[in-house]
PDB file of C-alpha atoms in Angstrom:
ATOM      1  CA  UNK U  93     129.903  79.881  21.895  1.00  0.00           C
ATOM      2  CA  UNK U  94     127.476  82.436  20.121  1.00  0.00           C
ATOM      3  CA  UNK U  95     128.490  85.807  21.249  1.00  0.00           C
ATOM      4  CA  UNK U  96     126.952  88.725  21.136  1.00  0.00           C
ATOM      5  CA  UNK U  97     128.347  89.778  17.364  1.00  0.00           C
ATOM      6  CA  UNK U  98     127.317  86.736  16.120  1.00  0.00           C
ATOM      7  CA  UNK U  99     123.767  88.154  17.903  1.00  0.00           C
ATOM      8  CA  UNK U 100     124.005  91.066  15.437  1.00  0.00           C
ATOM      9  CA  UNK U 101     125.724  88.993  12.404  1.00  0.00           C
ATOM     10  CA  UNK U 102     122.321  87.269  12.722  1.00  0.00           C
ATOM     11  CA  UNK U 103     119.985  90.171  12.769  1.00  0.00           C
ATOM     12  CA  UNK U 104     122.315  91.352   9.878  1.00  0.00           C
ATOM     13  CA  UNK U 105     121.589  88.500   7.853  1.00  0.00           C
ATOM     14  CA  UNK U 106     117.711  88.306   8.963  1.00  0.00           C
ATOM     15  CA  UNK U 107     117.776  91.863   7.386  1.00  0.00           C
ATOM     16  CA  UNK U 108     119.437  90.566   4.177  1.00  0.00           C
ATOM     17  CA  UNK U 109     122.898  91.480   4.693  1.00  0.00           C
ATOM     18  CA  UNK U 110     125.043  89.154   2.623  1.00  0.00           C
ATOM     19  CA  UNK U 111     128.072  90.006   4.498  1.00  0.00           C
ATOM     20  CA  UNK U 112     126.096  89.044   8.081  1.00  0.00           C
ATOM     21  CA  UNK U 113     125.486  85.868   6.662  1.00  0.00           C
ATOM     22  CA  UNK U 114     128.923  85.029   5.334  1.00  0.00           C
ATOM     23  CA  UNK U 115     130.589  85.773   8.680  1.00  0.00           C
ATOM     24  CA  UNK U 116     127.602  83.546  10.440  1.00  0.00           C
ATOM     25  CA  UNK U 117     128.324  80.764   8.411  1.00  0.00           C
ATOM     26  CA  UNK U 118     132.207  81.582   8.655  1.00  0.00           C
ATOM     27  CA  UNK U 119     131.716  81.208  12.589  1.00  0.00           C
ATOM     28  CA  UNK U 120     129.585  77.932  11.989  1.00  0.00           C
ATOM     29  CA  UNK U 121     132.077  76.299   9.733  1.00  0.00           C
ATOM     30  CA  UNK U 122     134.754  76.965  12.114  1.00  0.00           C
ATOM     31  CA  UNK U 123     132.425  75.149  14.721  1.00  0.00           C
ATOM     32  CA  UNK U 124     132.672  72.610  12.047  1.00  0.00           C
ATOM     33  CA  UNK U 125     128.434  73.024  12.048  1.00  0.00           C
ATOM     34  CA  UNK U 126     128.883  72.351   8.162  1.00  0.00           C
ATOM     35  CA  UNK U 127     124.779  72.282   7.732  1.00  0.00           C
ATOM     36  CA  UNK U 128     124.575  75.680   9.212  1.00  0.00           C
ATOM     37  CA  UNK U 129     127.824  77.154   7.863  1.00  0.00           C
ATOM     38  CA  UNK U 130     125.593  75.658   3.826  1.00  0.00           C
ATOM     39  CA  UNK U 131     123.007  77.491   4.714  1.00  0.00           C
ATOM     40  CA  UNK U 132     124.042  80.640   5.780  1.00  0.00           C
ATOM     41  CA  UNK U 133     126.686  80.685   3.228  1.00  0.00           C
ATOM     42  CA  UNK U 134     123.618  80.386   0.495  1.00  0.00           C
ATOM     43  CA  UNK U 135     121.787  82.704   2.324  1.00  0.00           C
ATOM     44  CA  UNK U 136     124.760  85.290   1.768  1.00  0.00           C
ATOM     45  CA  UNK U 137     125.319  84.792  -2.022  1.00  0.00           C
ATOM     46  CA  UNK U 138     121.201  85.062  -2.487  1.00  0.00           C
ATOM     47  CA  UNK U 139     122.164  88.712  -1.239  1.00  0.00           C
ATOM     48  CA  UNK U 140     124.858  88.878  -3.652  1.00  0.00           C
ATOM     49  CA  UNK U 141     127.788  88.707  -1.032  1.00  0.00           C
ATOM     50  CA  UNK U 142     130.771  87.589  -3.497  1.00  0.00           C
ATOM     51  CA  UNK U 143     132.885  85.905  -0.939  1.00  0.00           C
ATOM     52  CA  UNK U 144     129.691  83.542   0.567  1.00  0.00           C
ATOM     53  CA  UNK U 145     128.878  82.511  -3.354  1.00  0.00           C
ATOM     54  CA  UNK U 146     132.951  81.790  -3.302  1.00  0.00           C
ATOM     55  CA  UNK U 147     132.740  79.872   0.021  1.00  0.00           C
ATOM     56  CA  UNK U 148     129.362  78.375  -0.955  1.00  0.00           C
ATOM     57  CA  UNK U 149     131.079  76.761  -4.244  1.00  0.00           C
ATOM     58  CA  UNK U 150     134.058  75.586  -2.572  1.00  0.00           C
ATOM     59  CA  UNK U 151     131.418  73.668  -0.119  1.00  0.00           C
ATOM     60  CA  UNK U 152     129.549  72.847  -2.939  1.00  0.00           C
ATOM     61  CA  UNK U 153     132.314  71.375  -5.029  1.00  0.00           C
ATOM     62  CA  UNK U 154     134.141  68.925  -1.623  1.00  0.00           C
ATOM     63  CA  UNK U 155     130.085  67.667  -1.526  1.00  0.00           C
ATOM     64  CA  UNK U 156     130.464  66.694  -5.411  1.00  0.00           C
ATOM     65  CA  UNK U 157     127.546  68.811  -6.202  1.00  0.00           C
ATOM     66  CA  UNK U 158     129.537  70.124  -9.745  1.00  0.00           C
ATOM     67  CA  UNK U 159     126.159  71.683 -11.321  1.00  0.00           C
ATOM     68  CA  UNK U 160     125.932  73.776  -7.944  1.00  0.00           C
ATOM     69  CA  UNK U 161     129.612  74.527  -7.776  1.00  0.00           C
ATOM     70  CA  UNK U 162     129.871  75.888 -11.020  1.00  0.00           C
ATOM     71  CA  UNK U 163     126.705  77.740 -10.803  1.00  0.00           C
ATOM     72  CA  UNK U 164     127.747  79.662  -7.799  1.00  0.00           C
ATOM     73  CA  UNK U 165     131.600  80.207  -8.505  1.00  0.00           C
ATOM     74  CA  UNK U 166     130.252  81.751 -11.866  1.00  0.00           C
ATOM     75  CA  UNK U 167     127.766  84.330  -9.754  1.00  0.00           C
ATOM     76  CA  UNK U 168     130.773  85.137  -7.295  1.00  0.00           C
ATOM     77  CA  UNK U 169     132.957  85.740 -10.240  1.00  0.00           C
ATOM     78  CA  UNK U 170     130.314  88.067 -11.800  1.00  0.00           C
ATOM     79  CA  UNK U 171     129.834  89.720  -8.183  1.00  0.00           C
ATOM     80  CA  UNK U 172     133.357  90.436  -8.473  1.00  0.00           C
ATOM     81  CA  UNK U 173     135.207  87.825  -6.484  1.00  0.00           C
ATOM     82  CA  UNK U 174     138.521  87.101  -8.554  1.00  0.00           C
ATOM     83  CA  UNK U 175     139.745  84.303  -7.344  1.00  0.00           C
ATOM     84  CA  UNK U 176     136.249  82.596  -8.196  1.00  0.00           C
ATOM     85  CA  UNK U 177     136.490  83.678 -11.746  1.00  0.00           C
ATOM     86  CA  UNK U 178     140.013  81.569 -12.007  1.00  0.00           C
ATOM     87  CA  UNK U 179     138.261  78.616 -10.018  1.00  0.00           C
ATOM     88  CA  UNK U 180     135.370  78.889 -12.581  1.00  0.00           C
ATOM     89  CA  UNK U 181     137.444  78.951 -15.643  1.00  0.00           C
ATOM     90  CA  UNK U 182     139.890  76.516 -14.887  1.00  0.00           C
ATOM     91  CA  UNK U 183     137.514  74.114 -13.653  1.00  0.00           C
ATOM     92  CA  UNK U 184     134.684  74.246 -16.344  1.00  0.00           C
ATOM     93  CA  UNK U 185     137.387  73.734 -19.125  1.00  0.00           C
ATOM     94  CA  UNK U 186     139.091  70.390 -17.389  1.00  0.00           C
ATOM     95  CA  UNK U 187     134.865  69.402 -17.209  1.00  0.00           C
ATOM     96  CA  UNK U 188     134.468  70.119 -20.612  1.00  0.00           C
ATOM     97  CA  UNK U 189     131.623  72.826 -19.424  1.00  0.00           C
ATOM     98  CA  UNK U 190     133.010  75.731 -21.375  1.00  0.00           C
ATOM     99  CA  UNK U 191     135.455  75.728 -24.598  1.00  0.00           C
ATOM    100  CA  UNK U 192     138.925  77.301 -24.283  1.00  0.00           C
ATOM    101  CA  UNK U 193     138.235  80.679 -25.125  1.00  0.00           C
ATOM    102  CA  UNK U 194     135.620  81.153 -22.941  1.00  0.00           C
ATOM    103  CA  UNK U 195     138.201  80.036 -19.958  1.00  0.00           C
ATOM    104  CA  UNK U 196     140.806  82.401 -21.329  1.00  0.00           C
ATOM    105  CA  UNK U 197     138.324  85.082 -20.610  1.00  0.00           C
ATOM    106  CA  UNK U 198     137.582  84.300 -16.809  1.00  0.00           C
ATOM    107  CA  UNK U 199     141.253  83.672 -16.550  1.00  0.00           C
ATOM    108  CA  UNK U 200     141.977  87.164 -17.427  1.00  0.00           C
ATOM    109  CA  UNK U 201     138.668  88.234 -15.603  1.00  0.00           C
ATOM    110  CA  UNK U 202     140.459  86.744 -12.244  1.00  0.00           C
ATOM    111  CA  UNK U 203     143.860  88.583 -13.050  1.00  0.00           C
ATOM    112  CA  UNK U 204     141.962  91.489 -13.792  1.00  0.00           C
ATOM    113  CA  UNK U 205     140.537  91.674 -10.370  1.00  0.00           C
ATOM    114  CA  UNK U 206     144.177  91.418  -8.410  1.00  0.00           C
ATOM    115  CA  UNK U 207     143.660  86.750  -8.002  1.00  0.00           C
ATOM    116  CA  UNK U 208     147.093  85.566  -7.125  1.00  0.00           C
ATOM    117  CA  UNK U 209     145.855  82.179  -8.238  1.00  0.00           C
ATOM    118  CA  UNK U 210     145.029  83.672 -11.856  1.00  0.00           C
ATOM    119  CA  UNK U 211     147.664  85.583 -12.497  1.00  0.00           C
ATOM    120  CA  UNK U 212     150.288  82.970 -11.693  1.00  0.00           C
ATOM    121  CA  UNK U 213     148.343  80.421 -13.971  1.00  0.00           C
ATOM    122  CA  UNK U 214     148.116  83.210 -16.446  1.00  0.00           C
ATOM    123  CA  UNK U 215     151.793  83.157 -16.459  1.00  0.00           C
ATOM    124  CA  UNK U 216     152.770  79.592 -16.136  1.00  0.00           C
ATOM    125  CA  UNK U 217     150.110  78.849 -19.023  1.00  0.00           C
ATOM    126  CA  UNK U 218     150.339  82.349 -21.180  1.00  0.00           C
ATOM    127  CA  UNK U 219     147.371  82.355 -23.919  1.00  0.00           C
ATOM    128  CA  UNK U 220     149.576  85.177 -25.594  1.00  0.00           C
ATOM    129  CA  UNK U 221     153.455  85.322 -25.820  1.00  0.00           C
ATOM    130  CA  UNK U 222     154.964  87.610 -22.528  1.00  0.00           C
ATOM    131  CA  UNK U 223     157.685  89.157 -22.052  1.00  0.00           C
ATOM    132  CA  UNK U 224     160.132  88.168 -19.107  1.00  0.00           C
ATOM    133  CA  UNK U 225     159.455  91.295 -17.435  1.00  0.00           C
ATOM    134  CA  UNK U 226     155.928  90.571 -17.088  1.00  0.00           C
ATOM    135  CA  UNK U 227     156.323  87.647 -15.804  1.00  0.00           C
ATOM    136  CA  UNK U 228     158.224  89.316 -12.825  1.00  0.00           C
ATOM    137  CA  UNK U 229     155.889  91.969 -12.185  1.00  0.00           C
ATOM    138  CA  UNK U 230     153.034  89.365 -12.552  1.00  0.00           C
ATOM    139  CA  UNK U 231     154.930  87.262 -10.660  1.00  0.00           C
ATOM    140  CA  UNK U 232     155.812  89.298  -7.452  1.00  0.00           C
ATOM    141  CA  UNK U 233     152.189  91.297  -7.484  1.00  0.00           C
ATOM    142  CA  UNK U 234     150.873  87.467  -7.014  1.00  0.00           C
ATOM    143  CA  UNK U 235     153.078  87.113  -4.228  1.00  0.00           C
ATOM    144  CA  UNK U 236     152.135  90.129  -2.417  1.00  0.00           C
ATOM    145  CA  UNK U 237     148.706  88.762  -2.943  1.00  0.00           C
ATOM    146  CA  UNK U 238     149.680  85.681  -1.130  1.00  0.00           C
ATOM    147  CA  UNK U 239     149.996  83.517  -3.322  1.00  0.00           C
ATOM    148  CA  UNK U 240     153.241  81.422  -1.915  1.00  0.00           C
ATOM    149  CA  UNK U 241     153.826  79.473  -5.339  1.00  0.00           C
ATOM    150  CA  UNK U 242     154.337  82.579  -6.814  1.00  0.00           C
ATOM    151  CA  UNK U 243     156.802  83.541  -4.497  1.00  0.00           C
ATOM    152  CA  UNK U 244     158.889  80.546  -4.831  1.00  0.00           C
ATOM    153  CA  UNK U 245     158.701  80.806  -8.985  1.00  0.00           C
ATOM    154  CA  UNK U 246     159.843  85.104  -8.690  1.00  0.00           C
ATOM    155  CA  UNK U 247     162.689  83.804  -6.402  1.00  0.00           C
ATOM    156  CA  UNK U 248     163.924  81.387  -9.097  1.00  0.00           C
ATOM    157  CA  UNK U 249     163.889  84.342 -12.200  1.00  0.00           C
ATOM    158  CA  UNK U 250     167.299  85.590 -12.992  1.00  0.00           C
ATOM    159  CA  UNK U 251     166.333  89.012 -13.947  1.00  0.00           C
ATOM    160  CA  UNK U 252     165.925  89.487  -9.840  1.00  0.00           C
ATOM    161  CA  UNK U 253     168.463  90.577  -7.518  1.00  0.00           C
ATOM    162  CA  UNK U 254     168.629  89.204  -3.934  1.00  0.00           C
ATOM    163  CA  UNK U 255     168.156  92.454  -1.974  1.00  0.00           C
ATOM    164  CA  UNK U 256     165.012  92.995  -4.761  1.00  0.00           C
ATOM    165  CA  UNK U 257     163.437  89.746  -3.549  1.00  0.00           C
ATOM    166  CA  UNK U 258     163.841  90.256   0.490  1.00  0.00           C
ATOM    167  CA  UNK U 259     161.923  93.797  -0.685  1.00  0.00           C
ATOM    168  CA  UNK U 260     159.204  91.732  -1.537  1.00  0.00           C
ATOM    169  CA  UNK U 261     159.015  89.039   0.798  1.00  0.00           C
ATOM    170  CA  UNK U 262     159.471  91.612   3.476  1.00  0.00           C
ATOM    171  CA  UNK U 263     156.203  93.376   1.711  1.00  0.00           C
ATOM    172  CA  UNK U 264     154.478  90.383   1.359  1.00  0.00           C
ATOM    173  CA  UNK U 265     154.436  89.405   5.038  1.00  0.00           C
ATOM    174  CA  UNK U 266     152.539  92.555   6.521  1.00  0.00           C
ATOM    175  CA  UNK U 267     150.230  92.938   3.756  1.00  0.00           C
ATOM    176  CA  UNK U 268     146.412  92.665   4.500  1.00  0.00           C
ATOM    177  CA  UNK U 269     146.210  88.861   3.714  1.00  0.00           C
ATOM    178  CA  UNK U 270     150.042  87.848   4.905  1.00  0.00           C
ATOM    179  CA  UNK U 271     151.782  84.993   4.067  1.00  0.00           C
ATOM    180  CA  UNK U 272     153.196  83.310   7.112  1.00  0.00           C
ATOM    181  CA  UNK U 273     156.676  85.271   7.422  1.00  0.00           C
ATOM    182  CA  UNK U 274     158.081  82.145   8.576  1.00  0.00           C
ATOM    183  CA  UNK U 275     157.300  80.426   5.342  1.00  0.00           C
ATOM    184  CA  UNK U 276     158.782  83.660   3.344  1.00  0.00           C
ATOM    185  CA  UNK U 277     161.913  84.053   4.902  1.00  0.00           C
ATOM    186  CA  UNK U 278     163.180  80.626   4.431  1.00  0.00           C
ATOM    187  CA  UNK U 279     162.777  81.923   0.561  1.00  0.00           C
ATOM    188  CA  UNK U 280     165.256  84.613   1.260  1.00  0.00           C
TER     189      UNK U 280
END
């Protein structure tokens, strides 16, 4: 059913809105109109909408289209898009696209801009020695991110208490992109 803010999501995009064209092709790919939900998602990283170029990738990449995954994870990681710029760095290295350093550095690009997923790899793969206490903090700012692996790990660190932890989770479940609560609480 196209309603009538998919009516302006369109005129949106027609004017070049990246973000109008992400949410089309969000609406198609939930109609499972994968063509549509391709195109509009391309259309949305032409105009430099971070999260379409992420989206677009991730499309890209279940099609086995690498050369086009790579190429548009990198431009949503340079738009900004963190969780891209861990995608991008892990994924180049295991292709043998870019050396080790040059992973480090998206790695740390994607922490830098608040990814759960790079921060917790950061951590369970440190390029540098750290120091148990950053691992917590690491660790529990991933899981208020969302990212439920990192949860589970900050649970399991003996320099937390239990009340400490049910802080968190309790946090973690009304943030702006919550974990399931029921999947947290069983934590606690």
């Amino acid at each position: 059913k196209f309603d009538k803010s998919n009516y302006y999501f369109n005129k949106g995009c027609e004017l070049k809105n990246g973000a109008s064209c992400g949410a089309l092709a969000e609406y198609y790919e939930n109609e499972f109109d994968i063509k549509k939900a391709t195109s509009y998602y391309d259309d949305g990283c032409d105009f430099n909408h971070a999260e379409s170029c992420f989206k677009y990738s991730n499309l890209k990449f279940s099609q086995n289209s690498t050369s086009s995954y790579f190429k548009y994870a990198k431009k949503a990681c340079n738009l900004g898009h963190g969780d891209s710029c861990y995608y991008y760095g892990n994924q180049a290295f295991e292709k043998k696209k870019i050396k080790l350093d040059i992973a480090r550095i998206y790695i740390m690009k994607s922490v830098q801009l608040g990814s759960g997923y790079g921060l917790e790899q950061f951590i369970r793969y440190p390029f540098v020695e750290l120091s148990d206490s950053f691992k917590k903090r690491g660790r529990e700012k991933s899981c208020l991110s969302g990212h439920m692996d990192s949860c589970e790990k900050l649970k399991s660190l003996d320099s937390i208490s239990g009340l400490e932890f049910e802080n968190i989770i309790g946090q973690a479940c009304t943030k702006e992109k919550p974990l399931s609560c029921s999947e947290l609480y069983p934590l606690v």
